[in-house]
Amino acid sequence: MAIIGIDLGTTNSLACIYRGGRVERIPNELGEYKTSSAVSVLGDGTVLVGAAAKERLVSHPEATAASFKIWMGTEKALTLGGRVFKPEELSALVLRQLLEDARRYLGEAVEEAVISVPAYFNDDQRCATKLAAQLAGLNVKRLINEPSAAALYHRYSTQTGDCQLMIVDFGGGTLDVSIVECFENIIEITAIAGDNHLGGDDIDRAIAAHFCQENGLTEERLDPTLRASLYRQAETAKIALSSAPAASIFLQQGEKRYSLVLTSGLLRQLCAPVFQKVRKVITRAMKDRERGGRIHDVILVGGSAQLPVFGDFLEELFGRRPHVAAAPDEIVALGVGLCAGIKERAEDLQDLVMTDVCPFSLGVSTCSYVGDKTPHMAVLIPRSSMLPASHQERFVTLQDNQQGLRFEIYQGEGYFASENLKLGEVVVRVPPGPAGEQSALVTFTYDIDGILHVSAKSSGGDYRDRLILNPKLRLTDEGKARAMERIRQIQLAAQGTQRNQLLLERGLRLYEQTTGRLRNLTGQLVGYWKWVMSQGGLIEQQRNYERVKEQMDWLEAQAEADPLEEDFWYDEGEDKAFFEGLEGEEEDEL
Ligand code: ADP
Ligand code: MG
């Protein structure tokens, strides 16, 4: 049975498979490799995943969610169309859609996968990712760090000589920086640093905030649709700057029209605080390496790495412009696909070896004296240890006849335990005896997936062994079965309907965004397309699809156009021409 590789991204997700001696990208129903990590609940309870769902962020913000990966491993609940979802459940729905697409493409069901996670994901976030896969009915063969996957594919596809690389993965919601040593067939990750809350979304947010400030608007007071439209336009304008000197953003609220012209200079200024944080992460990765040595190349991956202003910033930092990877937003998925091939023991990949490190220090809280109110963290596995890592340490009682030893398990770099993330705890009983005589041996094992296992054995023989999971986030077997059933019950949009649905959702979003004449035209087009869709005749739908899409593209271009540049003088012929070729048929059939 096939194992696929999945890049479950904040913004976009992608699946790949290794077969016939190469990594293949798996297209979705729209024929695209990237599937938006967006989920929307329709009126009838059906769930849309992907581009059509992303459109609904504007038209149906209360029923739609995106970027929920940033909530993975937390107790955050999101309400979509009146139903409450946990972040891992939304991720499970994205996974289900990817599996569905893979099944259609490969002609067989897929039940096993390698999934990538940001290197900087902590234990809770990794466990939540594994849980999401389980909820989608998927067996996870391995979690792999995203930049490591990118490094693996980069090495495999470029076959450069032995070298030291820095991989900077700058996506929608996360930044990961890793340093990689490539020697013959061995790829060794030597340091990892990152920020789980830094990415293109922050840039969009900065643009939106600036827009509001310039126009005297209060962002929190904008209605959700207008706000979603502003964010969407902020992202579009940001991306447009990759190929144009300036881009405009417009917002219409009642009679009032607000606007902003975004230039590269302004974008650079707005990005400054974000880039400052990027700089810190890069510095930390450089310092964390065991061995020094020069960097041969800096490889940029992730959607946001394509920003020219990001390249400018790094060029200033490094004195040389880094390379943007050949397929910056696919390379992680390609690497995960390769990793799936290695897992399947593909003949031609057998001598490829990759080692990884842990991004965080792990330890237990310890009191130095009786009554110590601010316990510190005794580190058992320091960050940047090579995976899998294992370490044991003995802890003794502080009081006479102490009944047990309780170990709180933490992850992080702070001296005081309370500054770090608590992962769980283990308690062992000890026999009575004078202080310092009874003890427990604590063993930490950090596995290849970056998930921690802890055991403690007391001098009295009491033994506790557990996979560490935040108790607040832990599901009982029963709870898990219930959650799986709940996800299984949800209907995803029927196969073959995605393209049409996307066109409809696009129209609905445009309708929300426009006013006046454009809105009128959009409304009529949506009405027409809805009618075509309801007719069920596949050939009829197919025949109309291209034409309606063309009209929609035209409307979109008009909605984005600068009103002073292109759309100033009224042209009588235009509206008429717009419906030529569509109207006749509708009347015929009605
Ligand atoms: P993730 O791995 O977080 O899912 P991606 O690597 O696909 O995300 O990157 C998504 C981010 O990249 C979004 O914030 C998007 O706005 C941004 N992005 C995509 N293409 C471009 C581009 N050409 N220029 C600038 N930013 C881009
Ligand atoms: Mg990514």
XYZ file of C-alpha atoms and ligand atoms in Angstrom:
618
model
C 0.000 0.000 0.000
C 1.167 3.443 -0.871
C 2.560 5.874 1.663
C 2.104 9.515 0.709
C 3.930 12.590 1.942
C 1.856 15.536 3.137
C 2.869 19.133 3.758
C 0.021 20.282 5.985
C 0.619 24.023 5.714
C -0.877 27.030 7.465
C -1.964 28.467 4.142
C -1.632 25.678 1.614
C -1.350 21.906 1.804
C 0.198 19.544 -0.715
C 0.567 15.800 -1.112
C 3.301 13.904 -2.971
C 4.151 10.301 -3.644
C 7.379 8.564 -4.576
C 6.882 6.125 -7.417
C 8.639 5.052 -10.575
C 11.909 6.475 -9.273
C 10.704 10.030 -8.727
C 8.569 12.255 -6.533
C 5.203 13.058 -8.015
C 2.893 15.834 -6.901
C -0.718 14.808 -6.448
C -3.161 17.247 -8.068
C -6.480 18.108 -6.477
C -9.777 18.108 -8.283
C -9.099 21.556 -9.709
C -5.921 20.224 -11.285
C -3.821 22.263 -8.839
C -1.135 20.944 -6.546
C -1.735 23.383 -3.735
C -4.952 23.078 -1.754
C -5.846 26.075 0.424
C -5.910 25.005 4.061
C -9.336 26.587 4.448
C -12.540 24.953 5.649
C -16.073 26.235 5.253
C -19.403 24.789 6.331
C -22.241 25.161 3.820
C -25.863 25.731 4.776
C -26.695 22.031 4.455
C -23.809 20.992 6.696
C -21.560 19.860 3.847
C -17.956 20.930 4.245
C -15.863 22.619 1.585
C -12.067 22.441 1.741
C -9.675 24.367 -0.505
C -9.952 27.327 -2.852
C -13.762 27.521 -2.726
C -13.598 27.606 1.060
C -11.002 30.374 0.917
C -13.396 32.493 -1.175
C -15.959 32.102 1.571
C -13.694 33.857 4.083
C -15.073 37.055 2.560
C -18.644 36.066 1.758
C -19.281 33.800 4.793
C -16.663 34.640 7.431
C -18.782 33.162 10.233
C -18.867 29.757 8.534
C -15.237 29.655 7.387
C -11.797 29.196 8.927
C -8.229 29.441 7.628
C -4.761 29.597 9.202
C -6.024 27.365 12.027
C -2.696 25.565 12.093
C -1.466 28.335 14.395
C -3.943 27.043 17.008
C -2.819 23.420 16.819
C -2.010 22.010 20.234
C -4.145 24.562 22.065
C -7.634 24.320 23.484
C -8.940 26.983 21.127
C -12.352 26.206 19.684
C -13.554 27.692 16.399
C -17.221 28.059 15.544
C -18.137 27.520 11.903
C -21.737 27.849 10.868
C -22.865 27.182 14.430
C -20.697 24.060 14.879
C -17.697 24.002 17.142
C -14.414 22.590 15.838
C -11.040 22.095 17.419
C -7.989 23.009 15.328
C -7.016 19.336 14.922
C -10.508 18.564 13.643
C -10.230 21.255 10.987
C -6.806 19.892 10.033
C -8.358 16.427 9.857
C -10.866 17.744 7.315
C -8.059 19.168 5.191
C -6.305 15.793 5.399
C -9.482 13.989 4.405
C -9.751 16.160 1.315
C -6.116 15.458 0.398
C -6.695 11.717 0.883
C -9.777 11.886 -1.278
C -7.789 13.601 -4.043
C -4.964 11.083 -3.675
C -7.384 8.186 -3.934
C -8.860 9.582 -7.125
C -5.435 10.240 -8.616
C -3.740 7.014 -7.574
C -6.747 4.754 -7.987
C -6.291 3.239 -4.537
C -7.086 4.254 -0.998
C -4.254 5.742 1.020
C -4.008 4.931 4.694
C -0.430 5.796 5.552
C 1.466 9.048 5.389
C 4.526 10.976 6.409
C 3.468 14.463 7.525
C 5.673 17.510 7.890
C 5.463 19.944 10.788
C 7.292 23.215 11.435
C 10.614 22.344 13.054
C 9.674 24.657 15.850
C 6.433 22.849 16.666
C 6.418 21.844 20.314
C 5.258 18.557 21.779
C 1.596 19.617 22.063
C 1.535 20.787 18.455
C 3.139 17.581 17.179
C 0.728 15.430 19.135
C -2.196 17.492 17.820
C -0.926 16.882 14.276
C -0.779 13.141 14.907
C -4.264 13.287 16.353
C -5.541 15.180 13.294
C -4.194 12.370 11.122
C -5.875 9.733 13.282
C -9.166 11.593 13.081
C -8.837 11.495 9.303
C -8.289 7.726 9.475
C -4.623 8.026 8.616
C -1.708 6.121 10.074
C 1.302 8.441 10.511
C 4.547 6.679 9.668
C 6.633 9.646 10.636
C 6.520 13.357 11.395
C 9.326 15.199 9.648
C 10.438 18.788 10.178
C 9.497 21.000 7.241
C 12.933 22.564 6.661
C 14.522 19.119 6.905
C 12.196 17.902 4.180
C 13.169 20.908 2.065
C 16.865 20.201 2.681
C 16.372 16.559 1.755
C 14.775 17.443 -1.554
C 17.231 20.227 -2.310
C 20.147 17.855 -1.797
C 18.481 15.087 -3.786
C 17.575 17.308 -6.725
C 20.700 19.450 -7.032
C 23.388 16.866 -6.215
C 25.826 19.604 -5.233
C 29.076 18.729 -3.492
C 29.574 18.533 0.254
C 28.410 21.785 1.759
C 26.783 23.634 4.605
C 23.420 25.217 3.826
C 20.988 27.465 5.581
C 17.357 26.822 4.770
C 14.946 29.660 5.524
C 11.292 28.606 5.300
C 9.064 31.661 5.463
C 5.434 30.681 4.965
C 2.040 32.053 5.903
C 2.189 31.602 9.649
C 5.561 30.188 10.581
C 9.244 30.824 10.106
C 11.781 28.007 10.330
C 15.504 28.392 9.927
C 17.756 25.374 9.848
C 21.387 24.705 9.163
C 22.223 21.604 7.256
C 25.470 19.805 6.606
C 25.585 17.680 3.496
C 28.324 15.075 3.314
C 28.199 12.375 0.664
C 24.843 10.647 1.142
C 24.295 12.052 4.646
C 22.176 15.083 5.347
C 22.654 16.285 8.879
C 20.495 19.007 10.367
C 22.805 20.716 12.847
C 20.666 23.533 14.199
C 17.072 24.664 14.128
C 15.460 27.898 15.208
C 12.088 29.342 14.444
C 8.977 31.233 15.353
C 5.568 29.606 15.196
C 3.794 32.926 14.915
C 5.637 34.752 12.189
C 4.858 34.720 8.493
C 3.081 36.284 5.534
C -0.095 36.635 7.596
C 1.722 39.150 9.802
C 2.648 41.188 6.754
C -0.985 41.178 5.593
C -1.981 42.283 9.072
C 0.549 45.140 9.014
C -0.770 46.306 5.638
C -4.368 46.142 6.851
C -3.495 48.057 10.021
C -1.738 50.725 7.991
C -4.725 50.976 5.665
C -7.027 51.580 8.608
C -4.687 54.088 10.183
C -4.324 56.084 6.962
C -8.063 56.101 6.374
C -9.067 56.867 9.943
C -10.805 53.513 10.372
C -10.847 51.296 13.436
C -10.131 47.748 12.339
C -12.049 46.121 15.173
C -15.155 48.076 14.204
C -15.179 46.972 10.569
C -17.825 44.382 9.880
C -16.405 40.874 9.374
C -17.021 40.810 5.623
C -15.338 44.151 5.045
C -12.467 43.121 7.235
C -12.010 39.825 5.399
C -12.084 41.725 2.121
C -9.410 44.099 3.422
C -7.154 41.167 4.390
C -7.678 39.502 1.077
C -6.781 42.664 -0.784
C -3.790 43.255 1.462
C -2.485 39.811 0.493
C -3.229 40.323 -3.201
C -1.480 43.707 -3.214
C 1.531 42.257 -1.383
C 1.876 39.474 -3.950
C 1.312 41.899 -6.849
C 4.378 43.844 -5.720
C 6.523 40.887 -6.781
C 5.938 41.958 -10.367
C 4.637 45.546 -10.233
C 5.960 48.738 -8.632
C 2.704 49.514 -6.822
C -0.710 48.074 -6.041
C -3.908 49.605 -4.689
C -6.402 48.562 -2.058
C -9.975 49.878 -1.998
C -12.730 49.481 0.519
C -16.263 50.706 0.132
C -18.336 51.288 3.241
C -21.758 52.713 2.423
C -21.139 55.912 0.500
C -17.544 56.186 1.582
C -14.621 54.840 -0.381
C -11.250 54.289 1.237
C -7.991 53.531 -0.516
C -4.276 52.979 -0.141
C -1.465 52.694 -2.658
C 1.083 50.097 -1.588
C 4.605 50.589 -2.936
C 7.728 48.531 -2.328
C 9.101 51.287 -0.130
C 6.000 51.310 2.035
C 5.901 47.509 2.173
C 9.513 47.408 3.293
C 8.690 49.879 6.029
C 5.655 47.880 7.159
C 7.681 44.658 7.139
C 10.497 46.083 9.268
C 9.199 44.745 12.626
C 8.582 41.315 11.069
C 12.065 41.235 9.514
C 13.626 42.213 12.836
C 12.169 39.044 14.297
C 13.438 37.037 11.330
C 16.911 38.385 12.001
C 16.805 37.183 15.596
C 15.827 33.675 14.551
C 18.622 33.489 11.966
C 21.190 34.662 14.509
C 20.049 32.061 16.976
C 20.324 29.227 14.452
C 23.886 30.300 13.641
C 24.846 30.357 17.324
C 23.283 26.985 18.102
C 25.556 24.988 15.821
C 28.002 22.653 17.523
C 30.623 23.233 14.875
C 31.177 26.500 13.114
C 32.107 26.685 9.466
C 30.960 28.884 6.671
C 27.646 28.742 4.897
C 27.888 27.844 1.221
C 24.384 28.822 0.308
C 21.176 30.210 1.768
C 18.078 28.625 0.253
C 14.730 30.353 0.587
C 11.556 28.303 0.655
C 7.910 29.076 1.469
C 5.487 31.492 -0.160
C 6.661 34.593 1.674
C 10.285 33.954 0.678
C 9.275 35.085 -2.802
C 8.778 38.645 -1.613
C 11.420 40.828 -3.268
C 11.612 43.012 -0.147
C 12.464 39.889 1.846
C 15.303 39.158 -0.578
C 16.478 42.776 -0.202
C 16.465 42.456 3.555
C 18.467 39.214 3.525
C 20.890 40.610 0.985
C 21.650 43.449 3.387
C 22.043 40.945 6.201
C 24.287 38.460 4.397
C 25.978 40.727 1.850
C 24.801 38.403 -0.895
C 21.373 37.673 -2.282
C 20.105 34.212 -1.240
C 18.678 31.760 -3.752
C 14.965 31.294 -3.890
C 14.461 27.517 -4.239
C 13.246 26.249 -7.607
C 9.742 25.547 -6.316
C 9.695 27.495 -3.054
C 6.176 26.582 -2.041
C 6.350 22.947 -3.110
C 9.803 21.894 -2.000
C 8.679 20.863 1.490
C 6.002 18.578 0.056
C 8.478 17.159 -2.458
C 10.842 16.405 0.413
C 8.076 14.756 2.436
C 7.236 12.660 -0.642
C 10.870 11.632 -0.818
C 10.796 10.761 2.868
C 7.715 8.606 2.216
C 9.763 6.843 -0.473
C 12.559 6.221 2.015
C 10.002 4.827 4.484
C 8.739 2.498 1.783
C 12.333 1.416 1.244
C 12.367 2.404 -2.387
C 15.433 0.671 -3.883
C 17.017 3.758 -5.404
C 16.711 5.830 -2.214
C 18.231 3.323 0.168
C 21.526 5.007 0.765
C 20.053 8.435 1.539
C 20.429 9.173 5.248
C 19.070 12.127 7.145
C 19.554 13.072 10.770
C 17.657 15.744 12.649
C 17.905 17.614 15.931
C 15.436 18.654 18.618
C 14.536 22.336 18.588
C 13.822 22.672 22.329
C 15.437 21.734 25.623
C 13.503 19.217 27.717
C 13.652 18.630 31.421
C 11.879 18.388 34.754
C 11.196 20.991 37.416
C 13.315 20.564 40.522
C 13.422 22.233 43.902
C 16.857 23.004 45.278
C 15.764 23.044 48.958
C 12.690 22.338 51.063
C 10.153 25.074 50.488
C 11.729 26.270 47.224
C 8.841 28.249 45.728
C 10.390 28.858 42.335
C 11.613 25.498 41.020
C 14.010 25.587 38.122
C 14.197 23.274 35.159
C 16.810 20.518 35.201
C 17.558 19.911 31.542
C 17.769 16.252 30.490
C 17.943 16.791 26.749
C 19.450 20.095 25.643
C 18.213 21.696 22.445
C 20.072 20.793 19.225
C 20.708 17.215 20.449
C 20.623 14.755 17.608
C 17.458 12.651 17.294
C 16.583 10.175 18.615
C 17.970 11.348 21.947
C 17.813 9.615 25.290
C 19.029 10.659 28.721
C 18.649 9.478 32.324
C 19.042 11.330 35.566
C 18.566 10.406 39.210
C 16.675 12.690 41.612
C 16.656 12.253 45.396
C 14.083 13.078 48.079
C 14.382 16.408 49.914
C 12.460 15.451 53.062
C 12.487 12.574 55.527
C 9.856 9.942 54.791
C 8.720 11.654 51.652
C 6.005 9.482 50.095
C 6.734 10.055 46.456
C 8.501 12.086 43.854
C 6.552 14.182 41.424
C 8.146 15.284 38.178
C 6.664 18.058 36.140
C 7.915 17.850 32.585
C 8.831 21.020 30.736
C 10.032 22.134 27.367
C 11.792 25.429 26.768
C 14.855 27.517 27.453
C 13.922 29.495 30.582
C 15.804 28.931 33.850
C 12.617 28.805 35.922
C 10.289 25.933 35.129
C 7.308 28.297 35.087
C 8.750 30.166 32.099
C 8.547 27.038 29.976
C 5.792 24.947 28.461
C 4.507 22.247 30.801
C 3.996 18.993 28.945
C 2.726 16.786 31.740
C 3.830 15.077 34.902
C 4.823 11.713 36.344
C 4.536 10.630 39.974
C 6.321 7.641 41.541
C 6.022 6.304 45.098
C 9.154 5.897 47.208
C 9.617 3.847 50.415
C 9.990 5.789 53.696
C 13.519 6.837 54.568
C 15.759 9.798 55.450
C 15.990 12.737 53.055
C 18.365 12.173 50.183
C 18.328 8.387 50.494
C 15.347 7.533 48.364
C 15.427 8.410 44.717
C 13.970 7.980 41.254
C 15.623 7.513 37.923
C 13.982 9.573 35.207
C 14.445 8.623 31.543
C 13.663 10.949 28.672
C 13.538 9.665 25.113
C 12.913 12.085 22.296
C 11.906 10.044 19.280
C 12.544 10.630 15.609
C 9.148 12.374 15.267
C 10.179 14.907 17.888
C 7.768 13.468 20.446
C 8.858 12.897 24.024
C 8.469 9.689 26.058
C 9.163 9.752 29.772
C 9.573 7.049 32.393
C 10.457 7.186 36.064
C 11.550 4.318 38.312
C 11.841 4.809 42.058
C 14.281 3.178 44.435
C 11.264 1.321 45.843
C 10.621 -0.238 42.470
C 7.567 1.828 41.542
C 7.627 2.432 37.824
C 5.668 4.865 35.651
C 5.948 5.009 31.944
C 4.032 7.362 29.745
C 3.914 9.069 26.467
C 3.805 12.696 27.366
C 0.761 14.602 26.357
C -0.679 17.696 27.874
C -3.446 16.310 30.104
C -5.718 19.179 29.077
C -5.369 18.186 25.449
C -5.483 14.458 25.939
C -8.396 12.435 24.693
C -9.370 9.126 26.244
C -9.688 6.212 23.808
C -13.411 6.647 24.029
C -13.163 10.379 23.375
C -10.919 9.707 20.414
C -13.345 7.178 18.948
C -16.142 9.717 19.330
C -14.097 12.452 17.668
C -13.194 10.107 14.803
C -16.821 9.237 14.290
C -17.795 12.907 14.304
C -15.255 13.721 11.606
C -16.244 10.669 9.596
C -19.883 11.753 9.630
C -19.072 15.074 7.999
C -19.766 15.084 4.294
C -17.175 16.719 2.100
C -18.430 18.363 -1.079
C -19.188 15.688 -3.680
C -16.487 14.742 -6.160
C -16.585 16.606 -9.428
C -18.326 19.658 -7.990
C -15.344 21.626 -6.751
C -14.645 23.600 -9.863
C -18.217 24.769 -10.266
C -18.529 25.492 -6.589
C -15.340 27.551 -6.677
C -16.728 29.688 -9.478
C -19.924 30.254 -7.521
C -18.066 31.134 -4.311
C -15.846 33.501 -6.243
C -18.927 35.274 -7.568
C -20.425 35.530 -4.094
C -17.192 36.991 -2.775
C -16.966 39.500 -5.622
C -20.563 40.489 -4.973
C -19.656 41.289 -1.360
C -16.656 43.290 -2.466
C -18.209 45.419 -5.185
C -20.897 48.082 -5.377
C -23.026 49.761 -8.029
C -22.710 48.621 -11.578
C -20.093 45.937 -10.947
C -22.181 44.487 -8.165
C -25.188 44.420 -10.450
C -23.303 42.580 -13.134
C -21.826 40.171 -10.607
C -25.263 39.486 -9.181
C -26.645 38.661 -12.587
C -23.724 36.426 -13.423
C -24.018 34.571 -10.115
C -27.737 34.118 -10.699
C -27.078 32.739 -14.127
C -24.336 30.370 -12.950
C -26.441 29.146 -10.035
C -29.140 28.330 -12.518
C -26.699 26.485 -14.818
C -25.438 24.477 -11.843
C -28.967 23.539 -10.858
C -29.678 22.192 -14.317
C -27.503 19.148 -13.730
C -26.686 18.674 -17.416
C -22.925 18.120 -17.253
C -22.297 19.043 -20.861
C -24.296 22.219 -20.446
C -22.308 23.094 -17.326
C -19.060 22.355 -19.059
C -20.002 24.480 -22.063
C -20.896 27.434 -19.888
C -18.083 27.122 -17.433
C -15.369 28.709 -19.534
C -17.541 31.620 -20.578
C -18.781 32.382 -17.083
C -15.256 32.106 -15.774
C -14.053 34.580 -18.370
C -16.740 37.036 -17.319
C -15.808 36.490 -13.717
C -12.147 37.157 -14.497
C -13.161 40.371 -16.218
C -15.258 41.447 -13.240
C -12.408 40.639 -10.904
C -10.023 42.747 -12.971
C -12.519 45.622 -12.905
C -12.957 45.317 -9.152
C -9.205 45.514 -8.648
C -8.590 48.258 -11.206
C -7.663 51.732 -10.105
C -10.814 53.794 -10.804
C -8.859 56.776 -12.060
C -6.727 54.810 -14.437
C -8.992 52.542 -16.405
C -12.591 52.803 -15.474
C -13.326 56.518 -15.629
C -15.549 57.123 -18.668
C -18.790 55.269 -19.011
C -18.953 52.987 -22.007
C -22.480 52.039 -23.035
C -21.496 49.056 -25.105
C -19.733 47.274 -22.274
C -22.655 46.097 -20.154
C -24.475 44.822 -23.187
C -21.467 42.955 -24.483
C -21.069 41.421 -21.068
C -24.115 39.189 -21.342
C -23.961 38.414 -24.983
C -23.904 34.702 -25.523
C -25.230 33.923 -22.063
C -28.698 35.424 -22.079
C -29.999 33.641 -25.130
C -29.504 30.205 -23.646
C -31.031 30.976 -20.320
C -34.214 32.155 -22.029
C -34.303 29.178 -24.353
C -34.265 26.709 -21.541
C -36.481 28.518 -19.081
P 2.433 27.678 4.540
O 3.628 26.797 4.448
O 2.392 28.501 5.768
O 1.146 27.008 4.243
P 3.230 28.927 2.030
O 4.664 28.564 2.067
O 2.385 28.369 0.956
O 2.546 28.755 3.415
O 3.177 30.525 1.995
C 1.977 31.209 2.106
C 2.289 32.676 2.314
O 3.081 33.127 1.220
C 1.065 33.547 2.361
O 1.220 34.485 3.402
C 1.078 34.241 1.008
O 0.513 35.533 1.082
C 2.551 34.324 0.705
N 2.876 34.336 -0.731
C 2.544 33.440 -1.681
N 3.024 33.785 -2.876
C 3.699 34.937 -2.706
C 4.428 35.823 -3.568
N 4.562 35.595 -4.863
N 4.990 36.906 -3.001
C 4.857 37.143 -1.693
N 4.192 36.378 -0.837
C 3.616 35.288 -1.324
Mg 5.042 25.591 4.472
